[in-house]
């Protein structure tokens, strides 16, 4: 029953109007990224997502992946869709042209990613992991390894994985037990068991390239003894075609709450041949090259599913006739009014929309940072962009997936009883969205990363990349009465964030539990302020255009901005109070009393 | 992997210490409800729930109900468990002794209900519906009907249903199309299709007694033309055994997100023989006799599942070794500390606990109202109790199920990746808890009931049953320094609630959309204050006992109370701001712009 149309108009607003696209298209290598080309790309991506991926989303959930004798089969239609995806060149959108990629900016990629997540998250995970593996290999592999693997990974002929987690260690990778023993030829023998490996085994590609964390013989204990290896399922022959089977196999697949069409595998490495990627014992930092990108991508998953849920809920709210408007019948010829007339339904829909549109713009803001960091000729600006990305990554991952999950639930709620029925298709969004709060580092870990690493880094330098533009915007518009409804709430919430930051910086220095206790609430407060700033900027752009040709679009933008300020941002006051309450109560609670 | 132990100690705290049990055991008919008997009952119920119902909870979810040729089969073990339940007499715990019930107070029932929901919600729905049907029939049926049906329903030999919803109408029952045509013998022929009928068909009992809303021939349109009928699956013979099959059959069962072992049926009535219950065209109000009770019971479902999720999460947090405490290793002999050392895990667990313990006490408060309303010799006090129940019902239903859902999610989050795996057992709590926000009137409808009906009723008389005791408690403890940490936040939040109430009373009178826009946020603000009041009272009781024999229990109670004030109640400030923002933004948003 659910349907999906890519929100192209809003994507154009964000790319062309809210931000200055010429800052991207003036970067060396991104000259093509003009509005025209962007239009062509996102329109084409929308077709793939709407027509190829969305139609196999629910059937993929019902069927799931199957495992038999070490072979994993994806649900009906996935192979064909994947072939179409590869033929369209989507796997290499932002990849290095040297290896066959199209070298497009992340600002474009982020829009395509959102559509993929909206249409079929399970499907999107396969190329998503390939891209992650591509990035680590591209950044740290030797030319020989890169020449061997990257062209096939960029084209999508081969897929990739990230093999980190083991049964006894996920967050705390220092405990890992997978071993690497050197061979005579410079390669390594990798042994160990990895769990929760997305796309570890499947039937979409001829080869699967695993990036594996393992401890080389003689390396130190803990995280400082972990190295990164590339371990192909089939060892490539000299002509680049898949050769002999390597000692890696899938032991089983997980039965999960959602993303059932994404194969989550137990992978057994038994003297599998692997090659070192980057430096010995630097595996953690090499892996994090892709983890940061993955975390942004996971944030976008929350956004994508929220958008699908919103669209389904709006459609239902227009069609479902039930009850009468509180202020008199709006649809007197029928037996009842559409439920869209009810304030509580409108509030629910606007809550979701204030998140999706705000998150879309915020994601673009961060993606622009990726582009600047990669391509800007000025090193100082590249460093600034990196600071900004470091700071925003945990916020985007955690806030977008928490809000995204809530949004899928809110959309489902609009359906009443029908929403709980699988055939309706919206409860799947909830189940699929749930994983994004967990993988690539739970949201609690993101919050700790923010307060423990990002906040204190370089004496608060990262924070300034965010605080300064917000402060400047507030000051610039302090006297602008037309903007008061947006700037005043922003300023108030920003003040709370500044005070909370000062408090945590001081207390956390003395007692790290103080920072830990407040971490999740601080991250959310930070995220609420970030989206408030983005919404205030969007309101300013929209305000100038509410009388023009597309008045409806801009009025809706302004209305949604207002809704954000009135009904979402006020949460900042409670969060502030909770942060300031400190850690004492939770830390003094007796362990055995839990 | 999950396990469950009934929280008997906390139930005793609530029944015996937080409230005065003698107010219940001094009511005529409830003389037996002394702490000793209560102990015996809840201990026995705990055994059934822990040993019979919990072990078939996850297997019931995996297997689900099956439908074949009109026959519905419950999962393995359900028949045996149901037999044990019936033999234990649990179905008739609070039912009228005249029909074989034990006539126990609701204050006891509410504890047993919580355990059932914790152990196996799907199972609990079968007897839950029987009890609902029993109540309507008991209140409105003729003696003849009651003598025929009630003994078997009380014993659990026969089960019951509530047949309200039709494909085109759920919330708005005025639209219903099911018809009743009179027979010559005073009975009726019922025809129509009902959907989402819990326990509509199954294999647990010899007969199923449907309470069906239908429109009698010639009755007016809308809700004022709806009557209530009893329609048995098998028409009882004179000797009380099931006779010929009636014209009612199950067309299919739903595939749902959760509660998969509870059969949710499409029921077709084709000239089925039925008998009028109560007065013609008063079906809606007769049905609401049970709806109010059902709504309280559904609220308790949120509580029950939150408790299970909490227990599983605590167990995992003690066992899972991962990372080190931020303030130095707590478990230096092992490779890592249990994750319980981390502030964010403790915060998460205390968030759940502040809800479960607060909700348990609040549910008892309302259940006591049910007992007073039923048995108190003073009519004035009975009316007061009814006022209080009317007011609290929508709050308990919506707040407990919203918080309950969030709590099951929070518990699952503690498990990291393992939580997403079905075998772990905790994602089921999330899927099962989700329905409680929807059925028996969505939580949006509860909020409208609260602001649209309960708030203005008798010029605010219902509200006074809540406002007066809270006000009195605050005044009584205004000078008590030891209580300041609890009474001050309560007073602040209560002030917000009073102002929001005044605002809505004034604005909502002029424009009902103003009340509708704020309804959900008002209900939550109300609920936060209600639980804050209960927590402040619990803190006072606990404070006097923190040096005694069970110091650990009371210190934990005090710590949890403090956590509630510090980390949950502050949400009231944001809710207040949102309420005061009014309805303009959402109501002026163009319909076609959604």
mmCIF file of N, CA, C and O in Angstrom, chain B residues 60-90:
data_model
loop_
_atom_site.group_PDB
_atom_site.id
_atom_site.type_symbol
_atom_site.label_atom_id
_atom_site.label_comp_id
_atom_site.label_asym_id
_atom_site.label_seq_id
_atom_site.Cartn_x
_atom_site.Cartn_y
_atom_site.Cartn_z
ATOM 1 N N UNK B 60 6.193 -18.786 20.823
ATOM 2 C CA UNK B 60 4.905 -18.344 20.298
ATOM 3 C C UNK B 60 5.063 -17.271 19.246
ATOM 4 O O UNK B 60 4.335 -17.232 18.244
ATOM 5 N N UNK B 61 6.040 -16.400 19.443
ATOM 6 C CA UNK B 61 6.311 -15.340 18.461
ATOM 7 C C UNK B 61 6.857 -15.937 17.171
ATOM 8 O O UNK B 61 6.468 -15.535 16.081
ATOM 9 N N UNK B 62 7.742 -16.902 17.285
ATOM 10 C CA UNK B 62 8.331 -17.516 16.087
ATOM 11 C C UNK B 62 7.277 -18.285 15.299
ATOM 12 O O UNK B 62 7.218 -18.205 14.081
ATOM 13 N N UNK B 63 6.471 -19.046 16.024
ATOM 14 C CA UNK B 63 5.516 -19.913 15.340
ATOM 15 C C UNK B 63 4.282 -19.132 14.890
ATOM 16 O O UNK B 63 3.791 -19.318 13.781
ATOM 17 N N UNK B 64 3.796 -18.265 15.736
ATOM 18 C CA UNK B 64 2.592 -17.500 15.426
ATOM 19 C C UNK B 64 1.356 -18.392 15.385
ATOM 20 O O UNK B 64 1.429 -19.600 15.610
ATOM 21 N N UNK B 65 0.213 -17.761 15.122
ATOM 22 C CA UNK B 65 -1.009 -18.538 14.932
ATOM 23 C C UNK B 65 -1.108 -18.940 13.463
ATOM 24 O O UNK B 65 -0.579 -18.265 12.595
ATOM 25 N N UNK B 66 -1.788 -20.009 13.205
ATOM 26 C CA UNK B 66 -1.984 -20.423 11.817
ATOM 27 C C UNK B 66 -3.472 -20.489 11.510
ATOM 28 O O UNK B 66 -4.305 -20.723 12.406
ATOM 29 N N UNK B 67 -3.784 -20.303 10.244
ATOM 30 C CA UNK B 67 -5.176 -20.306 9.798
ATOM 31 C C UNK B 67 -5.295 -21.255 8.618
ATOM 32 O O UNK B 67 -4.547 -21.159 7.653
ATOM 33 N N UNK B 68 -6.238 -22.156 8.719
ATOM 34 C CA UNK B 68 -6.450 -23.117 7.638
ATOM 35 C C UNK B 68 -7.906 -23.523 7.638
ATOM 36 O O UNK B 68 -8.428 -23.983 8.668
ATOM 37 N N UNK B 69 -8.564 -23.357 6.516
ATOM 38 C CA UNK B 69 -9.976 -23.760 6.378
ATOM 39 C C UNK B 69 -10.850 -23.254 7.528
ATOM 40 O O UNK B 69 -11.640 -24.010 8.092
ATOM 41 N N UNK B 70 -10.659 -22.030 7.886
ATOM 42 C CA UNK B 70 -11.514 -21.453 8.926
ATOM 43 C C UNK B 70 -11.082 -21.778 10.340
ATOM 44 O O UNK B 70 -11.654 -21.278 11.302
ATOM 45 N N UNK B 71 -10.072 -22.630 10.482
ATOM 46 C CA UNK B 71 -9.621 -23.043 11.814
ATOM 47 C C UNK B 71 -8.340 -22.286 12.187
ATOM 48 O O UNK B 71 -7.421 -22.192 11.378
ATOM 49 N N UNK B 72 -8.315 -21.739 13.392
ATOM 50 C CA UNK B 72 -7.131 -21.031 13.877
ATOM 51 C C UNK B 72 -6.460 -21.886 14.939
ATOM 52 O O UNK B 72 -7.109 -22.355 15.871
ATOM 53 N N UNK B 73 -5.171 -22.088 14.780
ATOM 54 C CA UNK B 73 -4.415 -22.841 15.786
ATOM 55 C C UNK B 73 -3.421 -21.929 16.481
ATOM 56 O O UNK B 73 -2.701 -21.175 15.836
ATOM 57 N N UNK B 74 -3.409 -22.014 17.798
ATOM 58 C CA UNK B 74 -2.431 -21.244 18.568
ATOM 59 C C UNK B 74 -1.105 -22.022 18.580
ATOM 60 O O UNK B 74 -1.093 -23.225 18.328
ATOM 61 N N UNK B 75 -0.010 -21.332 18.897
ATOM 62 C CA UNK B 75 1.291 -22.003 18.860
ATOM 63 C C UNK B 75 1.394 -23.100 19.922
ATOM 64 O O UNK B 75 0.613 -23.159 20.876
ATOM 65 N N UNK B 76 2.406 -23.901 19.725
ATOM 66 C CA UNK B 76 2.705 -25.022 20.616
ATOM 67 C C UNK B 76 2.757 -24.568 22.081
ATOM 68 O O UNK B 76 3.393 -23.563 22.394
ATOM 69 N N UNK B 77 2.103 -25.312 22.928
ATOM 70 C CA UNK B 77 2.165 -25.041 24.363
ATOM 71 C C UNK B 77 1.079 -24.119 24.867
ATOM 72 O O UNK B 77 0.838 -24.044 26.077
ATOM 73 N N UNK B 78 0.406 -23.417 23.979
ATOM 74 C CA UNK B 78 -0.609 -22.463 24.429
ATOM 75 C C UNK B 78 -1.828 -23.156 25.033
ATOM 76 O O UNK B 78 -2.395 -22.685 26.017
ATOM 77 N N UNK B 79 -2.226 -24.281 24.411
ATOM 78 C CA UNK B 79 -3.389 -25.006 24.938
ATOM 79 C C UNK B 79 -3.119 -25.483 26.365
ATOM 80 O O UNK B 79 -3.951 -25.322 27.250
ATOM 81 N N UNK B 80 -1.947 -26.075 26.559
ATOM 82 C CA UNK B 80 -1.586 -26.607 27.870
ATOM 83 C C UNK B 80 -1.509 -25.469 28.893
ATOM 84 O O UNK B 80 -2.000 -25.584 30.017
ATOM 85 N N UNK B 81 -0.889 -24.373 28.489
ATOM 86 C CA UNK B 81 -0.761 -23.244 29.412
ATOM 87 C C UNK B 81 -2.134 -22.673 29.745
ATOM 88 O O UNK B 81 -2.406 -22.302 30.893
ATOM 89 N N UNK B 82 -3.004 -22.644 28.739
ATOM 90 C CA UNK B 82 -4.339 -22.100 28.994
ATOM 91 C C UNK B 82 -5.099 -23.000 29.967
ATOM 92 O O UNK B 82 -5.797 -22.514 30.859
ATOM 93 N N UNK B 83 -4.916 -24.306 29.784
ATOM 94 C CA UNK B 83 -5.587 -25.241 30.698
ATOM 95 C C UNK B 83 -5.110 -25.006 32.143
ATOM 96 O O UNK B 83 -5.906 -24.934 33.064
ATOM 97 N N UNK B 84 -3.817 -24.846 32.290
ATOM 98 C CA UNK B 84 -3.266 -24.598 33.628
ATOM 99 C C UNK B 84 -3.824 -23.285 34.196
ATOM 100 O O UNK B 84 -4.148 -23.191 35.386
ATOM 101 N N UNK B 85 -3.937 -22.299 33.331
ATOM 102 C CA UNK B 85 -4.457 -20.992 33.741
ATOM 103 C C UNK B 85 -5.903 -21.122 34.238
ATOM 104 O O UNK B 85 -6.275 -20.573 35.276
ATOM 105 N N UNK B 86 -6.700 -21.865 33.497
ATOM 106 C CA UNK B 86 -8.104 -22.063 33.862
ATOM 107 C C UNK B 86 -8.201 -22.872 35.158
ATOM 108 O O UNK B 86 -8.952 -22.527 36.071
ATOM 109 N N UNK B 87 -7.423 -23.922 35.232
ATOM 110 C CA UNK B 87 -7.458 -24.762 36.430
ATOM 111 C C UNK B 87 -7.029 -23.997 37.675
ATOM 112 O O UNK B 87 -7.530 -24.237 38.764
ATOM 113 N N UNK B 88 -6.130 -23.046 37.492
ATOM 114 C CA UNK B 88 -5.705 -22.215 38.609
ATOM 115 C C UNK B 88 -6.758 -21.182 38.999
ATOM 116 O O UNK B 88 -6.601 -20.477 39.996
ATOM 117 N N UNK B 89 -7.816 -21.059 38.215
ATOM 118 C CA UNK B 89 -8.881 -20.120 38.535
ATOM 119 C C UNK B 89 -8.525 -18.668 38.252
ATOM 120 O O UNK B 89 -9.193 -17.743 38.726
ATOM 121 N N UNK B 90 -7.474 -18.425 37.458
ATOM 122 C CA UNK B 90 -7.012 -17.057 37.258
ATOM 123 C C UNK B 90 -7.980 -16.202 36.466
ATOM 124 O O UNK B 90 -8.015 -14.984 36.634
#
